[in-house]
Tab-separated table of C-alpha atoms and ligand atoms in Angstrom:
chain	number	residue	atom	x	y	z
V	61	UNK	CA	1.668	0.497	-0.986
V	62	UNK	CA	1.804	-3.506	-0.841
V	63	UNK	CA	-0.902	-5.799	0.093
V	64	UNK	CA	-0.758	-9.302	0.929
V	65	UNK	CA	-4.112	-11.445	-0.115
V	66	UNK	CA	-4.690	-14.325	1.825
V	67	UNK	CA	-7.317	-16.431	-0.128
V	68	UNK	CA	-7.757	-20.200	-1.265
V	69	UNK	CA	-10.488	-19.847	-3.605
V	70	UNK	CA	-8.390	-19.005	-6.801
V	71	UNK	CA	-11.097	-17.121	-8.654
V	72	UNK	CA	-11.892	-15.159	-5.681
V	73	UNK	CA	-8.254	-14.370	-4.877
V	74	UNK	CA	-7.355	-13.145	-8.577
V	75	UNK	CA	-10.562	-11.319	-8.526
V	76	UNK	CA	-8.969	-9.409	-5.964
V	77	UNK	CA	-5.905	-9.500	-6.733
V	78	UNK	CA	-6.468	-8.059	-10.140
V	79	UNK	CA	-8.648	-5.298	-8.615
V	80	UNK	CA	-5.668	-3.809	-6.367
V	81	UNK	CA	-3.178	-3.868	-9.183
V	82	UNK	CA	-5.513	-1.708	-11.007
V	83	UNK	CA	-5.574	0.596	-8.410
V	84	UNK	CA	-1.984	0.593	-8.537
V	85	UNK	CA	-1.294	-1.534	-5.125
V	86	UNK	CA	1.300	-4.196	-5.266
V	87	UNK	CA	-0.056	-7.332	-4.658
V	88	UNK	CA	1.240	-10.683	-3.339
V	89	UNK	CA	-1.476	-13.581	-3.206
V	90	UNK	CA	-1.367	-16.956	-1.133
V	91	UNK	CA	-3.822	-19.374	-1.049
V	92	UNK	CA	-3.001	-21.333	2.288
V	93	UNK	CA	-2.872	-20.479	5.964
V	94	UNK	CA	0.956	-21.666	6.887
V	95	UNK	CA	2.407	-19.991	3.805
V	96	UNK	CA	0.275	-16.485	4.248
V	97	UNK	CA	1.795	-16.515	7.994
V	98	UNK	CA	5.008	-16.915	6.728
V	99	UNK	CA	4.625	-13.986	4.015
V	100	UNK	CA	2.936	-12.077	6.721
V	101	UNK	CA	5.796	-12.310	8.643
V	102	UNK	CA	8.955	-12.098	6.688
V	103	UNK	CA	8.011	-9.364	4.531
V	104	UNK	CA	6.614	-5.826	5.212
V	105	UNK	CA	3.056	-5.235	3.943
V	106	UNK	CA	1.236	-2.093	4.357
V	107	UNK	CA	-2.128	-4.126	4.592
V	108	UNK	CA	-2.932	-7.848	4.841
V	109	UNK	CA	-6.383	-9.017	3.627
V	110	UNK	CA	-7.608	-12.500	5.478
V	111	UNK	CA	-9.843	-15.218	4.644
V	112	UNK	CA	-11.280	-16.898	7.733
V	113	UNK	CA	-11.887	-20.570	5.946
V	114	UNK	CA	-7.911	-21.866	5.021
V	115	UNK	CA	-6.459	-25.106	4.131
V	116	UNK	CA	-3.767	-25.724	7.110
V	117	UNK	CA	-4.330	-22.407	9.224
V	118	UNK	CA	-7.314	-20.255	9.809
V	119	UNK	CA	-7.338	-16.618	8.948
V	120	UNK	CA	-7.939	-15.688	12.404
V	121	UNK	CA	-5.130	-17.907	13.633
V	122	UNK	CA	-2.781	-16.148	11.310
V	123	UNK	CA	-4.422	-13.017	12.596
V	124	UNK	CA	-3.734	-13.857	16.707
V	125	UNK	CA	-0.359	-15.208	15.915
V	126	UNK	CA	0.873	-12.194	13.877
V	127	UNK	CA	-0.651	-9.867	16.760
V	128	UNK	CA	0.846	-12.111	19.432
V	129	UNK	CA	4.057	-11.326	17.554
V	130	UNK	CA	3.409	-7.468	17.919
V	131	UNK	CA	3.064	-7.341	13.946
V	132	UNK	CA	0.748	-4.320	14.139
V	133	UNK	CA	-0.107	-4.495	10.012
V	134	UNK	CA	-3.561	-3.418	9.522
V	135	UNK	CA	-5.903	-6.114	8.618
V	136	UNK	CA	-8.817	-6.995	6.734
V	137	UNK	CA	-10.735	-10.103	7.270
V	138	UNK	CA	-12.868	-11.123	4.359
V	139	UNK	CA	-15.438	-14.306	5.067
V	140	UNK	CA	-18.082	-16.108	4.021
V	141	UNK	CA	-19.290	-16.627	7.481
V	142	UNK	CA	-21.880	-13.708	8.386
V	143	UNK	CA	-22.548	-14.805	11.745
V	144	UNK	CA	-21.777	-12.095	14.709
V	145	UNK	CA	-19.792	-14.669	16.507
V	146	UNK	CA	-17.181	-14.455	13.650
V	147	UNK	CA	-17.065	-10.910	13.147
V	148	UNK	CA	-16.838	-10.753	17.007
V	149	UNK	CA	-13.956	-12.942	17.179
V	150	UNK	CA	-12.352	-11.547	14.011
V	151	UNK	CA	-12.379	-7.936	16.026
V	152	UNK	CA	-11.347	-9.629	19.141
V	153	UNK	CA	-8.282	-11.517	17.871
V	154	UNK	CA	-7.245	-7.686	16.522
V	155	UNK	CA	-8.606	-7.425	13.051
V	156	UNK	CA	-9.108	-3.812	11.579
V	157	UNK	CA	-12.150	-4.385	9.571
V	158	UNK	CA	-14.241	-7.262	8.454
V	159	UNK	CA	-16.021	-7.627	5.363
V	160	UNK	CA	-18.558	-10.345	4.510
V	161	UNK	CA	-18.951	-12.389	1.023
V	162	UNK	CA	-20.186	-11.960	-1.484
V	163	UNK	CA	-18.910	-7.797	-1.148
V	164	UNK	CA	-18.870	-5.777	-4.311
V	165	UNK	CA	-15.325	-4.580	-5.202
V	166	UNK	CA	-15.967	-0.965	-4.694
V	167	UNK	CA	-16.753	-1.768	-1.115
V	168	UNK	CA	-13.452	-3.950	-0.659
V	169	UNK	CA	-11.653	-0.831	-2.060
V	170	UNK	CA	-13.187	1.539	-0.102
V	171	UNK	CA	-12.296	-0.525	2.925
V	172	UNK	CA	-8.750	-0.963	1.746
V	173	UNK	CA	-8.227	3.001	1.302
V	174	UNK	CA	-9.426	3.348	4.346
V	175	UNK	CA	-7.337	0.784	6.160
V	176	UNK	CA	-4.008	2.681	4.424
V	177	UNK	CA	-5.114	5.818	5.608
V	178	UNK	CA	-5.623	4.702	9.396
V	179	UNK	CA	-2.179	2.850	9.235
V	180	UNK	CA	-0.132	5.630	8.047
V	181	UNK	CA	-1.988	8.000	10.499
V	182	UNK	CA	-2.723	10.350	7.712
V	183	UNK	CA	-7.013	10.289	8.681
V	184	UNK	CA	-8.807	11.218	5.651
V	185	UNK	CA	-6.900	14.116	4.964
V	186	UNK	CA	-4.582	15.550	2.399
V	187	UNK	CA	-1.200	14.811	2.118
V	188	UNK	CA	0.918	18.044	2.000
V	189	UNK	CA	4.601	18.630	1.824
V	190	UNK	CA	5.042	22.724	1.237
V	191	UNK	CA	3.213	23.067	-1.729
V	192	UNK	CA	3.027	19.879	-3.103
V	193	UNK	CA	-0.641	18.406	-2.250
V	194	UNK	CA	-2.035	15.071	-2.855
V	195	UNK	CA	-5.112	13.743	-2.403
V	196	UNK	CA	-5.824	10.390	-1.912
V	197	UNK	CA	-9.775	10.101	-1.908
V	198	UNK	CA	-9.195	12.063	-5.603
V	199	UNK	CA	-5.708	11.017	-6.630
V	200	UNK	CA	-5.652	14.396	-7.565
V	201	UNK	CA	-1.986	16.246	-7.303
V	202	UNK	CA	-1.191	19.724	-7.087
V	203	UNK	CA	1.822	21.969	-6.466
V	204	UNK	CA	1.681	25.804	-5.891
V	205	UNK	CA	-2.161	25.316	-6.736
V	206	UNK	CA	-1.001	23.824	-10.262
V	207	UNK	CA	-2.737	20.315	-11.024
V	208	UNK	CA	-0.135	17.570	-12.109
V	209	UNK	CA	-0.954	15.399	-14.118
V	210	UNK	CA	0.541	11.659	-13.459
V	211	UNK	CA	0.603	8.286	-14.685
V	212	UNK	CA	-0.449	5.373	-12.343
V	213	UNK	CA	2.935	4.370	-11.577
V	214	UNK	CA	3.978	7.644	-10.945
V	215	UNK	CA	1.316	8.425	-8.648
V	216	UNK	CA	2.136	5.256	-6.817
V	217	UNK	CA	5.338	6.470	-6.408
V	218	UNK	CA	4.632	10.298	-5.011
V	219	UNK	CA	1.856	8.626	-2.418
V	220	UNK	CA	4.411	6.476	-1.188
V	221	UNK	CA	7.377	9.320	-0.903
V	222	UNK	CA	4.732	11.561	0.567
V	223	UNK	CA	3.219	8.547	3.037
V	224	UNK	CA	7.104	8.472	4.067
V	225	UNK	CA	8.328	11.886	3.860
V	226	UNK	CA	11.398	12.696	5.424
V	227	UNK	CA	12.492	9.185	5.616
V	228	UNK	CA	15.263	7.842	3.265
V	229	UNK	CA	13.858	5.354	0.899
V	230	UNK	CA	16.357	2.913	-0.611
V	231	UNK	CA	15.861	1.111	-3.901
V	232	UNK	CA	15.061	-2.114	-3.155
V	233	UNK	CA	12.632	-0.415	-0.486
V	234	UNK	CA	10.799	1.463	-3.458
V	235	UNK	CA	10.846	-1.657	-5.455
V	236	UNK	CA	9.293	-3.900	-2.738
V	237	UNK	CA	6.267	-1.316	-2.042
V	238	UNK	CA	5.426	0.560	-5.267
V	239	UNK	CA	6.205	-2.430	-7.990
V	240	UNK	CA	6.179	-5.685	-6.005
V	241	UNK	CA	9.138	-6.608	-8.182
V	242	UNK	CA	12.703	-8.273	-7.093
V	243	UNK	CA	15.243	-5.483	-6.811
V	244	UNK	CA	17.591	-7.294	-8.562
V	245	UNK	CA	15.828	-6.962	-12.296
V	246	UNK	CA	14.933	-3.787	-11.216
V	247	UNK	CA	17.097	-0.898	-10.275
V	248	UNK	CA	17.036	0.891	-13.120
V	249	UNK	CA	13.341	1.592	-13.856
V	250	UNK	CA	13.036	3.041	-10.187
V	251	UNK	CA	15.738	5.656	-11.299
V	252	UNK	CA	13.908	6.418	-14.611
V	253	UNK	CA	10.455	6.640	-12.614
V	254	UNK	CA	12.133	9.176	-9.921
V	255	UNK	CA	13.240	11.281	-12.656
V	256	UNK	CA	9.538	11.406	-14.515
V	257	UNK	CA	8.034	12.340	-11.419
V	258	UNK	CA	11.061	15.182	-10.717
V	259	UNK	CA	10.297	16.413	-13.841
V	260	UNK	CA	6.587	17.079	-13.083
V	261	UNK	CA	7.250	17.809	-9.280
V	262	UNK	CA	10.028	19.542	-9.163
V	263	UNK	CA	11.389	20.857	-13.056
V	264	UNK	CA	11.617	24.665	-12.968
V	265	UNK	CA	10.753	25.152	-9.070
V	266	UNK	CA	12.785	27.122	-6.720
V	267	UNK	CA	12.594	24.264	-4.101
V	268	UNK	CA	13.302	20.889	-5.269
V	269	UNK	CA	11.265	18.141	-2.777
V	270	UNK	CA	12.715	14.918	-4.225
V	271	UNK	CA	16.403	14.692	-3.143
V	272	UNK	CA	19.188	11.646	-4.346
V	273	UNK	CA	21.183	10.226	-1.113
V	274	UNK	CA	23.902	8.784	-2.512
V	275	UNK	CA	24.908	5.408	-2.261
V	276	UNK	CA	21.266	4.798	-0.505
V	277	UNK	CA	18.160	5.988	-2.579
V	278	UNK	CA	16.018	8.913	-2.330
V	279	UNK	CA	13.952	10.882	0.040
V	280	UNK	CA	10.885	13.645	-0.349
V	281	UNK	CA	11.292	16.317	2.142
V	282	UNK	CA	10.627	19.653	2.868
V	283	UNK	CA	11.385	22.004	5.523
V	284	UNK	CA	9.581	20.627	8.072
V	285	UNK	CA	10.635	17.297	7.552
V	286	UNK	CA	14.111	18.385	8.852
P	116	CA	CA1	-11.808	-20.159	1.978
C-alpha cells in the first residue's frame, strides 16, 4: 500500500512518515502544493494525505484539481483549522475523511486503515482466497485454519497480493506499492520475498495460490479468480 503525504511542516511530515512506515506502508513525502499535485497525478497511490495550508497551492486546491481530473484515490485531509466551514469545504471538494491537528497518531493510523479498506471495496471484512485468510485489523494470517507467522514485509506483500487477487502484478508495480523503491535496483529482492511467502503459504500444499507468470510477474489466485 503506497501513500503520498503532502505536509509542509517538516516535523509533522516526518512524524507521519515514520509512523506509516512502521506499519509497512510505502510513503512519499512532499512539502509543497504544486509538487504534491504533480506526484499525485504522476504516480499511483492507494491513499493521499493532504495538509490544507501549503506553500504554492492549498490542499483543497490539490484535491479539487485531482477530482476534476477524475482521480479518485482516497484523500484524508489534515489541518490545523478546526472550523466547521473548512471541514465542509474539504468534504465538498471530494475528501474522504478529515482529521484536525493536533491528532494522536493512532487516530491517523485508524483512519488510514479504514480509507484503504474502503478504497479497495473490501469493507471491514477479512480477505480470503480459498482457505487463505488475512485479517487486516489484527494482521493475522491463516491457511487451512493454521496460523502463519509473517515478517512485516512478507505481510505487506501478501496483503497487496490478496487485495489484487487474480490480477497479474509486475515486479515494478510490486516494487512501487510494497517497497516504494526504484525498480531498477530491486528486481531480485522481490523474487526473494515472493519465495519467502511461497514457503509459508504454499509449501507442502496441494493447491498453490501464488503463481509465476513468465515474462510478466506474479499473481495470487484461487478458483474463483479464474
Ligand atoms: Ca501546513
